[in-house]
Short mmCIF file of C-alpha atoms in Angstrom, two decimals:
data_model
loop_
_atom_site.label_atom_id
_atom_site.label_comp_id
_atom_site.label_asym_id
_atom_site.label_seq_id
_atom_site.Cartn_x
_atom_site.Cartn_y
_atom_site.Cartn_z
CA UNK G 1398 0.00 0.00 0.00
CA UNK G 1399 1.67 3.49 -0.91
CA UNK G 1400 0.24 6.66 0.26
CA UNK G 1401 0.09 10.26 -1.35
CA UNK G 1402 0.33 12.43 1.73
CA UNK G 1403 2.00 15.67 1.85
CA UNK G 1404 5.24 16.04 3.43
CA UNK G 1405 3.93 17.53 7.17
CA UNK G 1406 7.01 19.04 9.71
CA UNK G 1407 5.26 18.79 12.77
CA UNK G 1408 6.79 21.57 15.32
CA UNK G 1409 5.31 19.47 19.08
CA UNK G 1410 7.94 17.00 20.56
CA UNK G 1411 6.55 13.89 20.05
CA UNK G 1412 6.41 12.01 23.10
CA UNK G 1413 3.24 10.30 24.24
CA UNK G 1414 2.60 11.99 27.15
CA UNK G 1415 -1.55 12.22 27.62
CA UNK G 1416 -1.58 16.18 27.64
CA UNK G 1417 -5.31 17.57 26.90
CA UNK G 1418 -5.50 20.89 25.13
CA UNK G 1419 -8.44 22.96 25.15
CA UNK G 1420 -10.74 23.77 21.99
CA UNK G 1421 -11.51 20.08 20.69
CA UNK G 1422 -14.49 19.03 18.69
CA UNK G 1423 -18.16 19.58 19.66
CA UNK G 1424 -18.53 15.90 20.31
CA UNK G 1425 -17.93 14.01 23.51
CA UNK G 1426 -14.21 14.30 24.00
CA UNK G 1427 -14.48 14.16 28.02
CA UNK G 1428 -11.51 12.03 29.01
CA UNK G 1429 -11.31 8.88 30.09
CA UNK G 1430 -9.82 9.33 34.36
CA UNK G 1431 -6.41 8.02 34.71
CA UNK G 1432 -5.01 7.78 30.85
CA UNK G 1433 -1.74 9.17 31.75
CA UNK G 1434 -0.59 5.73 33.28
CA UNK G 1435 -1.55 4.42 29.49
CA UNK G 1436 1.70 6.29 28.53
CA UNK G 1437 3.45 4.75 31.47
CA UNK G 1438 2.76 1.18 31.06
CA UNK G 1439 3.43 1.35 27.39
CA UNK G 1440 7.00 2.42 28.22
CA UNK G 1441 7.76 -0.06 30.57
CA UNK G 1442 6.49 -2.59 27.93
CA UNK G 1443 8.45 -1.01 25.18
CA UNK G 1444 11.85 -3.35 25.64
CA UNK G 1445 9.63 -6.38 24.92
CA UNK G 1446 7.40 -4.92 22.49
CA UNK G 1447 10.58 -4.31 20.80
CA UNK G 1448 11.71 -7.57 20.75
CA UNK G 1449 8.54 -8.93 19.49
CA UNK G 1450 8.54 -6.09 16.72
CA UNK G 1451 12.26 -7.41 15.84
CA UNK G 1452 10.90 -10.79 15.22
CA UNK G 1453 8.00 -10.08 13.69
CA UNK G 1454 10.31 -8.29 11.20
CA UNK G 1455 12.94 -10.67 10.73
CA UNK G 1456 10.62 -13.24 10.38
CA UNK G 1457 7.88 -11.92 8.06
CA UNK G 1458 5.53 -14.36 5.64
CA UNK G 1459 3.55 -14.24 2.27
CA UNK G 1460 -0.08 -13.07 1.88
CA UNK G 1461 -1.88 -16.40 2.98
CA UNK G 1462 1.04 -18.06 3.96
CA UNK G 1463 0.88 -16.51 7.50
CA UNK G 1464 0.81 -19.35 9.63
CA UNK G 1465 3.83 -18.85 11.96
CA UNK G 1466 2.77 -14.82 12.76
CA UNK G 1467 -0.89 -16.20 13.51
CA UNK G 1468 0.28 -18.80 15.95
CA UNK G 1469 2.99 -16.81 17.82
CA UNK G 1470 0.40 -13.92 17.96
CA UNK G 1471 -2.94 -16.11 19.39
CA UNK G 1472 -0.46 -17.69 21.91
CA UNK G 1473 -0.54 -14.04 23.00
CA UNK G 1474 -4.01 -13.36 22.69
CA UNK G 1475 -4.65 -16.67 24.81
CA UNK G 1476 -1.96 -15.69 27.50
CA UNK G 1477 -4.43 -12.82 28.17
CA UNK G 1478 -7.91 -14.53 28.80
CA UNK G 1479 -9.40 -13.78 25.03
CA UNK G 1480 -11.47 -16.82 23.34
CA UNK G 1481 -9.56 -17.31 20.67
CA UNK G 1482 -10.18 -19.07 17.03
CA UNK G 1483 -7.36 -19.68 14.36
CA UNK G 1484 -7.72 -20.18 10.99
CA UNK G 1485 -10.65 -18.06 10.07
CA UNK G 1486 -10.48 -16.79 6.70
CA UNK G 1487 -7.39 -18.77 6.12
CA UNK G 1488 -4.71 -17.92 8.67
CA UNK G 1489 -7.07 -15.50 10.23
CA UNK G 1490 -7.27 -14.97 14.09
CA UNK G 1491 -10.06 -13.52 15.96
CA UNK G 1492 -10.19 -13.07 19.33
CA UNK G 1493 -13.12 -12.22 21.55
CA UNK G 1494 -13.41 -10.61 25.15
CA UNK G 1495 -16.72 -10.08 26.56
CA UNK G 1496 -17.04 -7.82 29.35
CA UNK G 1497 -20.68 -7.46 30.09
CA UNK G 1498 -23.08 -5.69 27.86
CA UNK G 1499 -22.38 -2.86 25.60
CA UNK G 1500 -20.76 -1.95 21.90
CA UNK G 1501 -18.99 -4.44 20.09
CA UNK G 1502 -15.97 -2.58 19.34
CA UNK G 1503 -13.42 -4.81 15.90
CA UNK G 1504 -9.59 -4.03 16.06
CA UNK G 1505 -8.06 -5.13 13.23
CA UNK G 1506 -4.31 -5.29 12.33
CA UNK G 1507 -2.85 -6.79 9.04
CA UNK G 1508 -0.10 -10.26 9.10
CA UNK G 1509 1.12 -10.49 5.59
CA UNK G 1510 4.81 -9.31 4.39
CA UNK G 1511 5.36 -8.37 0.77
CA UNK G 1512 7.71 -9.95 -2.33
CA UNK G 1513 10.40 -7.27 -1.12
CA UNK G 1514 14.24 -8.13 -0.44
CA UNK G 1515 15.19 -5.78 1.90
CA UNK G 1516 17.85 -3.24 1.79
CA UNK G 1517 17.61 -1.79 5.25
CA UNK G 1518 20.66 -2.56 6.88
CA UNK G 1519 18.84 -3.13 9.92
CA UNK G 1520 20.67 -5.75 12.21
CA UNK G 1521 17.04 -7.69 12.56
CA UNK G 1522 16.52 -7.39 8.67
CA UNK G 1523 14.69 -9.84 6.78
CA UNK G 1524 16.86 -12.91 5.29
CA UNK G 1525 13.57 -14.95 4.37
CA UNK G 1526 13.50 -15.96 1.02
CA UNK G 1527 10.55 -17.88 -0.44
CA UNK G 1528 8.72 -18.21 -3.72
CA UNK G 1529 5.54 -16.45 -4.75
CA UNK G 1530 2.66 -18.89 -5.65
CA UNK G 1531 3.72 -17.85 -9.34
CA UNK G 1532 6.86 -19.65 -8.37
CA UNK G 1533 8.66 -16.57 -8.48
CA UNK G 1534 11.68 -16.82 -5.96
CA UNK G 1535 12.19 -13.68 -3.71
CA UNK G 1536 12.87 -12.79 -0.86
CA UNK G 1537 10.62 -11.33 1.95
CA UNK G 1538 9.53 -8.23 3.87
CA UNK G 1539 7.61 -6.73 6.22
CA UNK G 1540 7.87 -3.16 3.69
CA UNK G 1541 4.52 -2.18 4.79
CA UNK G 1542 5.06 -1.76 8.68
CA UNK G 1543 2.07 -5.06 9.07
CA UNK G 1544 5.08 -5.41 11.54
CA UNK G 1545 4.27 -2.75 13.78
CA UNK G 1546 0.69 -2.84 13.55
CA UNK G 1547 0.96 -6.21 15.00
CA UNK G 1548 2.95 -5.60 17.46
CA UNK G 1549 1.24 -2.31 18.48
CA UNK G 1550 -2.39 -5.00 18.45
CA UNK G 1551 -0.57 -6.78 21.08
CA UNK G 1552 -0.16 -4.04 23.20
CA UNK G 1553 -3.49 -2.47 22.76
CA UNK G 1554 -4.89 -5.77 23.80
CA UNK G 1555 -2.55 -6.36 26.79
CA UNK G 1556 -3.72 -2.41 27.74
CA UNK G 1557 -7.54 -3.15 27.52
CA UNK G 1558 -7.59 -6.91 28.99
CA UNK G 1559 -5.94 -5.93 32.40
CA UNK G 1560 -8.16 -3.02 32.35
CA UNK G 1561 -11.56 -4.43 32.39
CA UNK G 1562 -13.24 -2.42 35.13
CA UNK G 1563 -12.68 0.41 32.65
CA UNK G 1564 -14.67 -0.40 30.09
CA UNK G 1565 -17.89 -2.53 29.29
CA UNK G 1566 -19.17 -4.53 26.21
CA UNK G 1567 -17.17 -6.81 23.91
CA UNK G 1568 -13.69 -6.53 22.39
CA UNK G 1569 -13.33 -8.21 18.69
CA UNK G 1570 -9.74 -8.57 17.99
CA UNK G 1571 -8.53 -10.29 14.29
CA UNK G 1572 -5.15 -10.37 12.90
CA UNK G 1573 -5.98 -10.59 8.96
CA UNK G 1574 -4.36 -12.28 6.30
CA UNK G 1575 -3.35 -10.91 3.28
CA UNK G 1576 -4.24 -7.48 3.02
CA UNK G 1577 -1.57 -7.18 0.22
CA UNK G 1578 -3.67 -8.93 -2.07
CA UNK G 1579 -6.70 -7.46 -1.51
CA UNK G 1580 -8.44 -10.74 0.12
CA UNK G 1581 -7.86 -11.41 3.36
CA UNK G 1582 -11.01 -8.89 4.85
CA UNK G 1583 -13.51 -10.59 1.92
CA UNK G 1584 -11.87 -13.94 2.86
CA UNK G 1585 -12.56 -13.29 7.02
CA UNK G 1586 -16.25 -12.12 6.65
CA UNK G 1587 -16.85 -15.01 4.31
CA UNK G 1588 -15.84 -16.98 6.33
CA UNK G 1589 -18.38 -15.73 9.20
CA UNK G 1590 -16.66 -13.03 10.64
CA UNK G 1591 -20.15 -10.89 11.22
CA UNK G 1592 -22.27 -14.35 12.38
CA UNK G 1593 -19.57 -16.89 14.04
CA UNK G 1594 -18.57 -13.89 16.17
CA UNK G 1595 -20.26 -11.28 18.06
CA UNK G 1596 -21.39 -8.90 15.22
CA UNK G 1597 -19.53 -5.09 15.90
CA UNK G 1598 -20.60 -2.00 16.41
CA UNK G 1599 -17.42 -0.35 15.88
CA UNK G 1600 -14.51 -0.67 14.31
CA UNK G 1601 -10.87 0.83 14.22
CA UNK G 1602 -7.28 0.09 13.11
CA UNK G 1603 -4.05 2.05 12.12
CA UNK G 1604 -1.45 1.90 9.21
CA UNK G 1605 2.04 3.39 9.27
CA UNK G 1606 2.48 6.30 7.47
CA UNK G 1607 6.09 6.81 5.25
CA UNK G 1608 4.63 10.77 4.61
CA UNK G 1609 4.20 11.67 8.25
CA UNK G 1610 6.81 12.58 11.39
CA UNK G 1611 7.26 9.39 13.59
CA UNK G 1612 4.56 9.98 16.32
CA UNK G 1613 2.08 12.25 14.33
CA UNK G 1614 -1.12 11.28 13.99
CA UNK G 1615 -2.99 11.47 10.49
CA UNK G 1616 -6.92 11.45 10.24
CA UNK G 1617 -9.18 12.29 6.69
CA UNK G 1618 -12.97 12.14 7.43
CA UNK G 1619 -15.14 10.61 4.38
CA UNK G 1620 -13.15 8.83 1.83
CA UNK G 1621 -9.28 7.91 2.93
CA UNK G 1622 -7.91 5.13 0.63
CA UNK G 1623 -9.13 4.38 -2.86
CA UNK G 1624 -10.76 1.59 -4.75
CA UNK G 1625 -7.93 -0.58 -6.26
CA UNK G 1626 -8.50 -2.47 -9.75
CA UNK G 1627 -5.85 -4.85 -11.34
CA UNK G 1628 -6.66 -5.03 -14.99
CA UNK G 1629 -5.61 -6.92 -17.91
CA UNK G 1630 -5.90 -5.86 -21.53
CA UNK G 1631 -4.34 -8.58 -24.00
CA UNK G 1632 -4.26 -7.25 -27.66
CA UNK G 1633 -4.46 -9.63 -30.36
CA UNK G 1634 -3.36 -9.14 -33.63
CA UNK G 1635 -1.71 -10.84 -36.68
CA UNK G 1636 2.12 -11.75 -36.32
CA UNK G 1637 4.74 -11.62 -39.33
CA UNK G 1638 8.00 -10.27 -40.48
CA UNK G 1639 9.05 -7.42 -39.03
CA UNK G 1640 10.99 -6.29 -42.91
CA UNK G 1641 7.02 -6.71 -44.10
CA UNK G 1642 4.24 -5.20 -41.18
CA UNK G 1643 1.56 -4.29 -44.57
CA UNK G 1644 1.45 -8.38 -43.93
CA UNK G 1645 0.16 -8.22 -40.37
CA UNK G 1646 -1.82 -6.11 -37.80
CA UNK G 1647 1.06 -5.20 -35.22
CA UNK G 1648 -0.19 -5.66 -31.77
CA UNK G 1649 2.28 -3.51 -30.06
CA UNK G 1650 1.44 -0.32 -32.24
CA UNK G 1651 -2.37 -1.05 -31.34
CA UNK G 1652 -1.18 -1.58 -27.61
CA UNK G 1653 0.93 1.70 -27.52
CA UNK G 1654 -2.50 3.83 -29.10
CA UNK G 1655 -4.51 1.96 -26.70
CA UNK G 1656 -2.20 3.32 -23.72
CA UNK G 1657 -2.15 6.87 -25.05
CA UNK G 1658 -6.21 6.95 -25.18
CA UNK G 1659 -6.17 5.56 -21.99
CA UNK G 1660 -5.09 8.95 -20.42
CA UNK G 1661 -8.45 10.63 -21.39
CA UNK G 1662 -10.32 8.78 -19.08
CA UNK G 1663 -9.21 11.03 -16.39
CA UNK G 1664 -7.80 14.27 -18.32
CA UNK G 1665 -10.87 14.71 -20.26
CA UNK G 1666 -14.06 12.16 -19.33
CA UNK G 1667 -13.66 12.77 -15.28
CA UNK G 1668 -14.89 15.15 -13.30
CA UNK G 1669 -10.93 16.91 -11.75
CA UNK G 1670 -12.98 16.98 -8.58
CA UNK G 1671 -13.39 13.11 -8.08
CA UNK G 1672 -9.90 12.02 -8.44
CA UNK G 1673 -9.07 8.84 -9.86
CA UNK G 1674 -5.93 7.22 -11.54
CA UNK G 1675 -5.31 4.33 -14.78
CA UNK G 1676 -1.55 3.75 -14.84
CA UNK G 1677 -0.64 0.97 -17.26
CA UNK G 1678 2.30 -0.26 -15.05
CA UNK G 1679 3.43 -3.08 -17.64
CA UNK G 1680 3.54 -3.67 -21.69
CA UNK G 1681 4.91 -6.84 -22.46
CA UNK G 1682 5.11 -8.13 -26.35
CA UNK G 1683 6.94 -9.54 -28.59
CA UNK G 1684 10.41 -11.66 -28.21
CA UNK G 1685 12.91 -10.53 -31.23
CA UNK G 1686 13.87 -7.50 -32.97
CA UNK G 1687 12.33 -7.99 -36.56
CA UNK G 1688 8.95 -10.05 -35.33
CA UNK G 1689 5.38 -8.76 -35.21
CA UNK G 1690 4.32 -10.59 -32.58
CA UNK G 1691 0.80 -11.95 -32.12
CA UNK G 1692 -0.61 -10.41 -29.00
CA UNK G 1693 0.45 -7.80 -26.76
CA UNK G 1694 -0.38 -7.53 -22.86
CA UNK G 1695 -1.19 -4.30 -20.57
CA UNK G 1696 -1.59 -4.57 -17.32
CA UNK G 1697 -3.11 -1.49 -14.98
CA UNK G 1698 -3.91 -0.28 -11.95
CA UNK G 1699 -6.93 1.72 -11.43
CA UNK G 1700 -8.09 3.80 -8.48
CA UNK G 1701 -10.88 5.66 -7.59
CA UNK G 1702 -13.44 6.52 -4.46
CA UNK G 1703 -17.29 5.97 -5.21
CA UNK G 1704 -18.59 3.00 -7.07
CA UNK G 1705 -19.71 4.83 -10.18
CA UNK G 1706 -16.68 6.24 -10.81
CA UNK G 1707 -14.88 2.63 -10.66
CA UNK G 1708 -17.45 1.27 -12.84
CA UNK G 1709 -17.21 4.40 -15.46
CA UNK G 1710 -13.79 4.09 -15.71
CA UNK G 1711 -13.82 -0.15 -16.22
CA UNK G 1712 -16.17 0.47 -19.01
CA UNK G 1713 -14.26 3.16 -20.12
CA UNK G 1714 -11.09 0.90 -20.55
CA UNK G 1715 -13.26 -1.79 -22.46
CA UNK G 1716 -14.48 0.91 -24.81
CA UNK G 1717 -11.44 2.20 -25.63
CA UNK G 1718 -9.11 -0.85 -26.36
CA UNK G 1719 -12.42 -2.21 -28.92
CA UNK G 1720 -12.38 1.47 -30.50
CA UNK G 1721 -8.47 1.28 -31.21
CA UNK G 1722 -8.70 -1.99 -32.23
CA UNK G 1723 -11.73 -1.40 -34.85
CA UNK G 1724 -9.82 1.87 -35.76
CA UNK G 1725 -6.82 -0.20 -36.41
CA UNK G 1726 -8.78 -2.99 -38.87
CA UNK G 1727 -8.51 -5.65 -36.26
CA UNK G 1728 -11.06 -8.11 -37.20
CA UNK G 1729 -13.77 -9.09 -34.67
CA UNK G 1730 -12.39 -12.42 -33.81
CA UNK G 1731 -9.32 -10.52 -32.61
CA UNK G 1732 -10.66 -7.84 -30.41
CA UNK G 1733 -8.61 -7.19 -27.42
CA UNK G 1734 -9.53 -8.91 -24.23
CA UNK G 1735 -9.92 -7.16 -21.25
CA UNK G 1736 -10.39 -8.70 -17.79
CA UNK G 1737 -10.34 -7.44 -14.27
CA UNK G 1738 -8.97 -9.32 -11.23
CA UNK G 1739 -10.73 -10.65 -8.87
CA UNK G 1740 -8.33 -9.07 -5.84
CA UNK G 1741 -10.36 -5.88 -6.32
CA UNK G 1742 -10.15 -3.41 -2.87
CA UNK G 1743 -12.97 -1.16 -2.49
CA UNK G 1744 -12.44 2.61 -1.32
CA UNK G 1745 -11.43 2.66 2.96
CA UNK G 1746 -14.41 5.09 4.14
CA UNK G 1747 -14.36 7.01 7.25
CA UNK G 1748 -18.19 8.09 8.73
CA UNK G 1749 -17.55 11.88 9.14
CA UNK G 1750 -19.52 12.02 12.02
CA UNK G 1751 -17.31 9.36 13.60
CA UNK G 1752 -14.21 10.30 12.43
CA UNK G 1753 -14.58 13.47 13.44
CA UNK G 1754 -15.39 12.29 16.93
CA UNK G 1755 -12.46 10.16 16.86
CA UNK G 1756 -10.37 12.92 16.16
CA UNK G 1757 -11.57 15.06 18.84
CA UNK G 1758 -10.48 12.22 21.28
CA UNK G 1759 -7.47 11.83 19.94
CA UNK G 1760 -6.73 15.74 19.93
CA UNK G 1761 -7.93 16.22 23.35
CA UNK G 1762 -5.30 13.54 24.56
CA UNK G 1763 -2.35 13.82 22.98
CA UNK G 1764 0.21 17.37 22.83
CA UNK G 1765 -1.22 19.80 20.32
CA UNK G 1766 0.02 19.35 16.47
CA UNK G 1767 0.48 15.32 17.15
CA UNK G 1768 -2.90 14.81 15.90
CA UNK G 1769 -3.26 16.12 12.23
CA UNK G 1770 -5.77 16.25 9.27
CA UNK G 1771 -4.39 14.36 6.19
CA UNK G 1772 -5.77 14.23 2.92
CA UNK G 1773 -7.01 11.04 1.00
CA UNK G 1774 -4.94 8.78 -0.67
CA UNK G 1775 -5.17 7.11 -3.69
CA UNK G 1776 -3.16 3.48 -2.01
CA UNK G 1777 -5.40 0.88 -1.01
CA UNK G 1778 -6.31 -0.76 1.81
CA UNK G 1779 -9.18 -4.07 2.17
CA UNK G 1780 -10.23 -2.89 5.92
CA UNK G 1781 -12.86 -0.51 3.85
CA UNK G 1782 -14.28 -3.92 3.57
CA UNK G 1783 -16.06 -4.31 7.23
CA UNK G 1784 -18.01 -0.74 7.10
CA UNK G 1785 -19.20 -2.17 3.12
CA UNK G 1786 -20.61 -5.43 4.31
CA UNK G 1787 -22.26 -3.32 6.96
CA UNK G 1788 -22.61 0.83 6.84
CA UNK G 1789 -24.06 1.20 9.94
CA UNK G 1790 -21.27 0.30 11.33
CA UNK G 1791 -18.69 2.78 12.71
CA UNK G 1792 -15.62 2.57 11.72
CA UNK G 1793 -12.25 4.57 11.18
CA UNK G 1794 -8.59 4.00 10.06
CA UNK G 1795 -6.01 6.52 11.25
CA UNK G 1796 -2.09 6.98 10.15
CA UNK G 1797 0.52 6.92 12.24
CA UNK G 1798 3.88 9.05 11.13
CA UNK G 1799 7.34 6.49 10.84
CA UNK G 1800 9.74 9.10 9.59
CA UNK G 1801 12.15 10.32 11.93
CA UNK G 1802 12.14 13.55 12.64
CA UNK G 1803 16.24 14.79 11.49
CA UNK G 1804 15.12 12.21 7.87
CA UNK G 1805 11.79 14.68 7.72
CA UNK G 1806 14.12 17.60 8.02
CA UNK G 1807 16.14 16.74 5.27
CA UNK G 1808 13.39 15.67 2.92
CA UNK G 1809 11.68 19.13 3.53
CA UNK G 1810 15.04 20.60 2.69
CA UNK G 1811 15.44 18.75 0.01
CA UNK G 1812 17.98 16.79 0.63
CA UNK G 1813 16.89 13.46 0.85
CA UNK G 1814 13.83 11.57 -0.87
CA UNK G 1815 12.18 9.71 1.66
CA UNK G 1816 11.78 6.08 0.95
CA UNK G 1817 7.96 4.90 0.03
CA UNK G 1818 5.97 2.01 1.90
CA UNK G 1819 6.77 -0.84 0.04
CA UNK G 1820 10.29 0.30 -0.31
CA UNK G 1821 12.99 -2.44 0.25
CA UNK G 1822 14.59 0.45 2.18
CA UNK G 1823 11.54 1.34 4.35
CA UNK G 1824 12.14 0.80 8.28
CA UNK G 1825 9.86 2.91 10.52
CA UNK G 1826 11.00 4.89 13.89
CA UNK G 1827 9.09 1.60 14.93
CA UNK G 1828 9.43 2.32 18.74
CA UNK G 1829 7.68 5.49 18.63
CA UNK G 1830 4.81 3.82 15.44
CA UNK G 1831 4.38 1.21 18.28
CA UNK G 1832 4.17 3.19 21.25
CA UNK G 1833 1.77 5.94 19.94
CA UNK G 1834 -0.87 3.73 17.71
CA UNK G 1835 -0.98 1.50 21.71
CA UNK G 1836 -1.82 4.52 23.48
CA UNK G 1837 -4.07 6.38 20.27
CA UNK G 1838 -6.36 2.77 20.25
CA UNK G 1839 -6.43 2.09 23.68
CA UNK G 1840 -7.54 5.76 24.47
CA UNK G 1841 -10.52 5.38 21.47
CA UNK G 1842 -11.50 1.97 22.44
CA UNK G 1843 -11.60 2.92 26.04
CA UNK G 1844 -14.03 5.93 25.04
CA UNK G 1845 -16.06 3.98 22.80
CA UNK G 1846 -16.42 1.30 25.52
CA UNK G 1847 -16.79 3.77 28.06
CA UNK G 1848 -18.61 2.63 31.44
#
């Protein structure tokens, strides 16, 4: 997942310690009593969280392949009292506390590393090498910082179990598979996430943010991650000699119009107010200098926000690689194929309402300027999944900043280009991701559970 926020110098010190400021949101941002010994108890904890972060990093699996994190990780969960069930969704965990009656508040974090060999230099750094189930060998990383959402999950749900007379109603923890791929949320409520388990009313999680100062807290009300399409457009046309193209229909010309036109969709047929994005991100054809090959294959990413816009610009992409084609004399039998993937993540949408409340929490607790509005961003993300199988649910995703603060500096002075999630050279200020997504969830899910 890569993000498109702008580069934000934050001028608070970022430590975590619970200061209110005055002026926050007309909602319900009274505090919960006793939050600064959150702050406390997440610093004691930091050596080991540490050490778990270090091997969740050095140690980091495939999309679906997750079996080692998920077992280490409900081992945890047990340790602390939840009811816990493995294997749901795949290598899915979800574990459950009830605490009387009340909401039923979902914290999710992701499990899956990516097809990365990293280039950190980290002393902990990923040596795992594996092969993709293309049978690609590569090696593996946790580029995405799944590592310290998991490890900050851990904490959040050490925080809230030995607090129980603080809060009331039921706590619905999952680690999820395969966020990378865009299945493991579809995968999770299909396999009965919403009827196995109690059904929430509420839901929250965090991702690392490679845009933001380590400790700053990002927030966009409404739409915050995009729809994500993987399409494929193979053009067919009629191989020959490449000393005699009058003798064939030349796939690779056809593909290159077809990838010119494409750029309309968005510079003249959408709205510039509803963003969206068609990047053809590979062209493969042909195999030697002087032959027309056969076919030709495109393959795209596409990103929007609302449905209609996704489906305008799918249909857009059909109509265009048919209207090349005809233009081009490419009999009907030959007409370019065009197929989306079935690993399609829909838009990440925030309730304003809600995440406006959220905010307000979050800005009432923490130092002023750690808590920041962010715009959206066109990466994607599959936790949009649990408010679409159910909008009346609540739900909100927040950022937390991984850039240290002198590597911010330097960016903003232009002297350094900060590496991008997914980077083989991406490595979070992880202690201070860790330490402030603990105390921002544990603050929210003690409000939202509030006695």
């Amino acid at each position: 997942m890569r993000h498109a926020f702008n580069l934000i110098m934050a001028a608070a010190t970022f430590s975590s310690a619970a200061t209110a400021q005055t002026g926050a949101a007309p909602v319900d941002t009274s505090p919960v009593p006793q939050l600064n010994e959150i702050n406390a108890e997440i610093s004691r904890d930091m050596s080991g969280l540490m050490t778990l972060y270090r091997d969740l990093h050095a140690h980091p699996e495939l999309s679906e392949q997750e079996t080692a994190t998920a077992a280490k990780l409900a081992r945890r969960l047990r340790a602390m009292k939840f009811d816990v069930t493995e294997k749901v969704g795949g290598t899915g965990v979800v574990a459950v506390m009830k605490n009387g009656e009340g909401p039923v508040l979902l914290i999710r974090a992701d499990m899956d590393g990516l097809p990365v060999t990293e280039q950190t230099g980290l002393p902990f750094a990923s040596k795992v090498r594996t092969k993709t189930p293309d049978g690609i060998e590569t090696g593996v990383m946790h580029a995405c910082g799944h590592d310290t959402h998991m490890t900050a999950f851990i904490e959040t749900a050490h925080l809230l179990s030995s607090r129980k007379d603080r809060w009331r109603g039921t706590l619905v923890m999952i680690l999820q598979p395969a966020e990378e791929v865009g299945r493991g949320a579809r995968a999770m409520l299909d396999d009965g996430l919403y009827t196995r388990f109690p059904h929430p009313t509420h839901a929250i999680a965090f991702h690392d943010a490679a845009n933001l100062p380590a400790g700053v807290i990002g927030y966009t009300p409404g739409y915050t991650l995009a729809n994500v399409d993987s399409v494929d457009i193979v053009v067919r046309g009629t191989g020959g000699h490449g000393a005699y193209p009058q003798t064939a229909k030349d796939p690779i010309v056809l593909g290159a119009r077809i990838v010119g036109a494409l750029q309309t969709l968005v510079s003249r047929e959408q709205d510039p107010l509803d963003p969206a994005v068609v990047t053809v991100g590979s062209f493969v054809g042909g195999a030697k200098h002087n032959i027309i090959p056969d076919e030709a294959k495109l393959l795209l990413t596409v990103r929007s926000y609302s449905d209609g816009t996704r489906e305008r610009l799918i249909q857009g992409i059909k109509r265009i690689a048919r209207g090349e084609a005809i233009a081009a004399g490419v009999p009907d039998d030959r007409m370019p194929i065009v197929s989306v993937k079935d690993e399609f993540t829909p838009a990440a949408y925030n309730p304003p309402a809600f995440a406006n409340e959220m905010a307000g929490l979050l800005k009432a607790h923490f130092p002023e300027g750690r808590v920041i509005a962010t715009k959206p961003s066109m990466g994607g993300e599959d936790f949009g999944r649990y408010y679409r199988a159910d909008k009346n649910l609540n739900s909100f995703i927040f950022w937390v900043g991984g850039v240290p603060a002198d590597q911010m500096a330097k960016a903003a002075a232009g002297q350094l280009a900060l590496p991008s999630l997914h980077s083989p050279f991406w490595a979070p200020e992880a202690d201070k991701v860790i330490a402030t997504a603990s105390e921002a969830m544990t603050v929210l899910a003690l409000n939202i559970l509030k006695r």
